[in-house]
XYZ file of C-alpha atoms in Angstrom:
344
model
C -27.237 2.727 36.825
C -23.863 0.901 36.977
C -23.983 0.655 40.968
C -27.394 -1.002 40.862
C -26.182 -3.427 38.156
C -23.073 -4.368 40.056
C -25.035 -4.884 43.141
C -27.423 -7.148 41.470
C -24.692 -8.900 39.440
C -22.736 -9.610 42.684
C -25.660 -11.188 44.408
C -26.335 -13.254 41.392
C -22.754 -14.378 41.273
C -22.975 -15.153 45.162
C -26.028 -17.333 44.476
C -24.271 -19.104 41.591
C -21.097 -19.693 43.826
C -23.307 -21.010 46.678
C -25.175 -23.394 44.303
C -22.136 -24.747 42.606
C -20.680 -25.330 46.143
C -23.790 -27.140 47.456
C -23.884 -29.264 44.396
C -20.123 -30.205 44.694
C -20.444 -31.039 48.467
C -23.543 -33.217 47.638
C -22.068 -34.922 44.749
C -18.867 -35.456 46.893
C -20.872 -36.844 49.834
C -22.896 -39.032 47.671
C -19.544 -40.453 45.670
C -17.965 -41.106 49.196
C -20.836 -43.150 50.582
C -21.566 -44.991 47.401
C -18.031 -45.717 46.542
C -16.579 -46.021 50.159
C -16.764 -49.939 50.150
C -14.792 -50.141 46.629
C -11.977 -47.625 46.930
C -9.307 -46.878 49.586
C -9.007 -43.634 51.469
C -6.588 -41.893 49.201
C -8.565 -43.114 46.048
C -11.692 -41.512 47.607
C -10.094 -38.175 48.159
C -8.814 -38.144 44.615
C -12.347 -38.940 43.327
C -13.950 -36.169 45.474
C -11.262 -33.625 44.145
C -12.121 -34.747 40.650
C -15.870 -34.445 41.177
C -15.345 -31.009 42.771
C -13.375 -29.857 39.951
C -15.808 -31.117 37.261
C -18.955 -29.643 38.940
C -17.152 -26.347 39.544
C -16.075 -26.068 35.849
C -19.622 -27.126 34.501
C -21.074 -24.272 36.680
C -18.425 -21.791 35.807
C -19.060 -22.508 32.032
C -22.757 -22.237 32.869
C -22.256 -18.781 34.371
C -19.928 -17.655 31.584
C -22.562 -18.538 28.935
C -25.261 -17.019 30.733
C -23.505 -13.687 31.517
C -21.793 -13.893 28.040
C -25.146 -14.162 26.290
C -26.550 -11.067 28.123
C -23.422 -9.042 27.237
C -23.596 -9.968 23.732
C -27.171 -8.591 23.570
C -25.961 -5.430 24.915
C -23.073 -5.206 22.694
C -25.088 -5.633 19.455
C -27.712 -3.066 20.710
C -24.858 -0.619 21.251
C -23.123 -1.251 17.888
C -26.612 -0.730 16.198
C -27.038 2.639 18.032
C -23.485 3.596 17.075
C -24.318 2.747 13.234
C -27.368 5.137 13.526
C -30.224 2.840 14.477
C -31.665 4.600 17.539
C -34.933 2.575 17.178
C -33.216 -0.578 18.488
C -34.601 -1.713 21.956
C -33.620 -4.608 24.275
C -36.581 -6.781 25.679
C -36.709 -6.408 29.382
C -37.824 -9.893 30.107
C -37.019 -11.960 33.147
C -35.648 -10.818 36.381
C -31.731 -11.181 35.836
C -29.353 -8.513 36.881
C -29.160 -7.135 33.353
C -32.847 -6.248 33.132
C -32.110 -2.628 34.776
C -29.082 -2.057 32.443
C -31.389 -3.104 29.495
C -34.156 -0.555 30.705
C -31.379 2.239 31.080
C -30.179 1.592 27.630
C -33.723 1.538 26.033
C -34.341 4.900 27.794
C -31.052 6.329 26.441
C -31.869 4.892 23.135
C -35.347 6.548 23.200
C -34.021 10.047 24.032
C -31.404 9.813 21.353
C -34.075 8.898 18.849
C -36.190 11.860 19.715
C -33.472 14.236 19.811
C -31.918 13.100 16.411
C -35.372 13.214 15.280
C -35.739 16.796 16.060
C -32.386 17.677 15.073
C -32.918 16.281 11.547
C -36.236 18.179 11.358
C -34.626 21.329 12.229
C -31.849 20.580 9.741
C -34.144 20.069 6.792
C -36.358 23.144 7.634
C -32.998 25.176 7.727
C -31.996 23.618 4.344
C -35.003 24.393 2.746
C -35.242 28.028 4.141
C -31.628 28.476 2.989
C -32.264 27.208 -0.496
C -35.291 29.614 -0.706
C -32.948 32.519 -0.401
C -31.628 33.222 -3.759
C -29.613 36.192 -2.736
C -27.722 34.439 -0.034
C -27.232 31.217 -2.366
C -25.981 33.643 -5.180
C -23.515 35.407 -2.724
C -22.229 31.938 -1.537
C -21.810 30.616 -4.886
C -19.828 33.827 -5.963
C -17.438 33.421 -3.144
C -16.963 29.798 -3.968
C -16.264 30.572 -7.493
C -13.989 33.421 -6.761
C -12.137 31.177 -4.513
C -11.884 28.295 -7.018
C -11.067 30.791 -9.976
C -8.125 32.262 -7.861
C -6.625 28.707 -6.969
C -6.968 27.387 -10.540
C -7.432 29.685 -13.681
C -6.085 32.620 -12.116
C -2.708 31.020 -11.267
C -2.618 29.215 -14.600
C -3.070 32.595 -16.597
C -0.273 34.057 -14.482
C 1.944 31.156 -15.327
C 1.087 31.363 -19.001
C 1.702 35.084 -19.022
C 5.095 34.787 -17.372
C 6.258 32.086 -19.956
C 4.891 34.146 -22.652
C 6.675 37.181 -21.836
C 9.964 35.513 -21.532
C 9.421 33.501 -24.690
C 10.715 36.230 -27.351
C 14.273 36.552 -25.486
C 14.393 32.827 -25.108
C 13.899 32.384 -28.705
C 17.133 34.396 -29.533
C 19.073 32.865 -26.805
C 18.221 29.267 -26.689
C 15.648 27.861 -29.371
C 15.672 24.326 -27.689
C 14.589 25.720 -24.401
C 12.234 28.195 -26.237
C 10.496 25.035 -27.731
C 10.385 23.403 -24.337
C 8.477 26.618 -22.981
C 6.360 26.442 -25.750
C 5.059 23.075 -25.039
C 4.381 23.853 -21.420
C 2.488 26.842 -22.641
C 0.302 24.798 -24.864
C -0.293 22.257 -21.729
C -1.065 24.988 -19.278
C -3.529 26.751 -21.759
C -5.208 23.358 -22.340
C -5.589 22.952 -18.359
C -6.846 26.463 -18.026
C -9.434 25.763 -20.797
C -10.482 22.538 -19.107
C -10.946 24.383 -15.763
C -12.829 27.102 -17.407
C -15.243 24.498 -18.984
C -15.697 23.056 -15.485
C -16.715 26.281 -13.955
C -19.049 27.133 -16.776
C -20.723 23.787 -16.333
C -21.187 24.423 -12.649
C -22.816 27.895 -13.567
C -25.514 26.231 -15.751
C -28.947 26.122 -13.704
C -29.190 22.748 -12.297
C -31.799 23.176 -9.510
C -33.833 20.342 -8.328
C -36.957 22.215 -8.369
C -39.465 20.226 -10.426
C -36.965 17.061 -10.621
C -36.095 14.330 -8.405
C -32.393 13.644 -7.452
C -32.278 10.750 -9.674
C -33.529 12.886 -12.710
C -31.094 15.600 -11.964
C -27.974 13.191 -11.570
C -28.970 11.084 -14.573
C -28.406 14.297 -16.827
C -25.782 16.157 -14.818
C -23.298 13.184 -13.787
C -22.677 11.810 -17.455
C -22.259 15.369 -18.815
C -19.844 16.344 -16.148
C -17.881 12.865 -16.438
C -17.606 13.412 -20.426
C -16.568 17.113 -20.276
C -13.805 15.922 -17.901
C -12.693 12.883 -19.973
C -13.941 10.399 -17.176
C -15.481 7.088 -17.391
C -18.275 7.311 -14.840
C -20.795 4.875 -13.698
C -24.048 5.869 -11.908
C -25.584 3.093 -9.597
C -28.959 4.106 -8.148
C -30.234 1.636 -5.333
C -32.522 3.885 -3.461
C -35.639 2.296 -2.424
C -37.518 5.117 -0.551
C -38.261 8.412 -1.868
C -36.195 11.079 -0.111
C -37.234 14.381 1.245
C -36.588 17.654 -0.614
C -34.003 18.734 1.840
C -32.172 15.400 1.552
C -32.055 15.503 -2.207
C -31.079 19.061 -2.048
C -27.876 18.509 0.333
C -27.064 15.182 -1.711
C -26.888 16.860 -4.878
C -24.672 19.571 -3.631
C -22.508 17.025 -1.969
C -22.215 15.016 -5.321
C -21.043 18.109 -7.142
C -18.380 18.945 -4.562
C -17.254 15.433 -4.572
C -17.039 15.370 -8.268
C -15.167 18.703 -8.556
C -12.545 17.174 -6.085
C -12.148 14.259 -8.166
C -11.410 16.339 -11.415
C -8.892 18.818 -9.427
C -7.158 16.243 -7.214
C -7.580 12.597 -8.174
C -6.012 12.294 -11.706
C -8.435 9.569 -12.180
C -9.840 7.615 -15.287
C -12.914 6.063 -13.736
C -15.238 6.850 -11.042
C -18.360 5.353 -9.702
C -21.159 7.038 -7.853
C -23.716 4.835 -5.840
C -26.674 6.076 -3.862
C -28.173 3.351 -1.750
C -30.271 2.962 1.379
C -31.102 0.735 4.249
C -34.038 0.654 6.560
C -31.955 3.213 8.784
C -29.788 5.458 6.517
C -29.011 6.794 3.147
C -25.596 6.178 1.723
C -23.572 7.994 -1.082
C -20.438 6.686 -2.163
C -18.004 8.060 -4.599
C -15.147 6.098 -5.581
C -12.282 6.716 -8.126
C -9.044 4.975 -9.603
C -6.958 8.021 -9.110
C -3.572 8.657 -7.347
C -5.015 8.643 -3.773
C -3.135 10.523 -0.832
C -1.995 10.046 2.587
C -4.433 11.327 5.166
C -1.514 12.975 7.267
C -0.292 14.899 4.242
C -3.423 16.579 3.404
C -4.027 20.011 5.119
C -7.054 20.482 7.123
C -10.122 21.407 4.937
C -8.673 20.013 1.694
C -10.480 17.812 -0.855
C -13.755 19.686 0.394
C -14.236 17.452 3.209
C -15.263 20.134 5.654
C -17.971 21.506 3.292
C -19.273 17.923 2.640
C -19.319 17.167 6.505
C -21.180 20.499 7.127
C -23.966 19.641 4.516
C -24.078 16.015 5.841
C -24.321 17.115 9.543
C -27.221 19.678 8.947
C -29.195 16.384 8.485
C -27.452 14.612 11.327
C -25.095 12.637 8.813
C -21.554 12.275 8.359
C -18.983 12.425 5.634
C -15.598 10.767 5.441
C -13.039 10.236 2.847
C -10.939 7.064 2.734
C -7.690 7.061 0.634
C -4.415 5.270 0.257
C -1.438 6.581 -1.888
C -1.808 4.738 -5.295
C -4.928 3.308 -4.584
C -7.928 5.831 -5.302
C -10.144 7.591 -3.035
C -13.571 6.924 -1.529
C -15.926 9.353 -0.288
C -18.763 7.996 1.785
C -21.592 10.134 3.155
C -24.339 8.698 5.359
C -27.458 10.391 6.313
C -29.962 8.611 8.909
C -33.680 8.026 7.946
C -35.040 9.292 11.220
C -36.938 12.154 10.034
C -38.702 11.262 6.710
C -40.237 14.992 6.101
C -43.004 15.698 3.777
C -42.622 14.355 0.175
C -43.690 17.433 -1.887
C -43.237 17.258 -5.636
């Protein structure tokens, strides 16, 4: 592809050079013949040089505009493809050196569209198959709950036990220190209670069966924010109806992202936005919490790996954007290549 392009482009440039040289020579000869009786030999030479420079500059600018415009068309098409628009095509009109390059790009984009459509179709079928397997889903949820309980409530209860065990002796030795430990016990017990409420809320049946994603989030999101003392704002900007698999994955991603806000962000406000364009569905969750440095977070933290896996099943992607002291944004995009059957 590139060899053919360079060959054709080379001959096009050679042709432009020959044309520019011919026009420059013709203009110089005309100037010499017409002005020979009015100027001296030295002045005629200077005039010829100026004419050659001006004509060459004009042809150079024309050639740059000609090639630059074609490169801009190719650049914009590549940029759209990178952003998930695999339906982009470049018109193959004309006989310039870029036509073959455009044709190759169109073929590549067509193949990518077909492969991505198949990938998303298989992903949606897999999601629906997995969601239908209650036993596997229950086992997965038990593992997740066990891990979360061990990382949060279990450690809190152990700390409470240790503090409570030392409190009687501490009361006899140092009453002021004992009062401080008692305050810590109250704080830790409140935190453990809050975490337990979160787990209980997650165990409540919130399946999407018989509901749309909007109906489920309209009920779940404000309840979850209220239980965790968050000021939450839900912005629904989806125009197209989503397939069952997309709604299922997005709901699970929202739950994971909100759990991370509660566990890590120390935020007071959060905004959940679901929107779409002609090419993709976008979920954005932003908070005003403490934020973090990306290089200080160990791999797999903040649930990014789980969210990425869920998004990748449908050909999408998930990313977390954060800055220390400036909150965190979770952005998930899922292309609309395969719509699936809308079964409700």
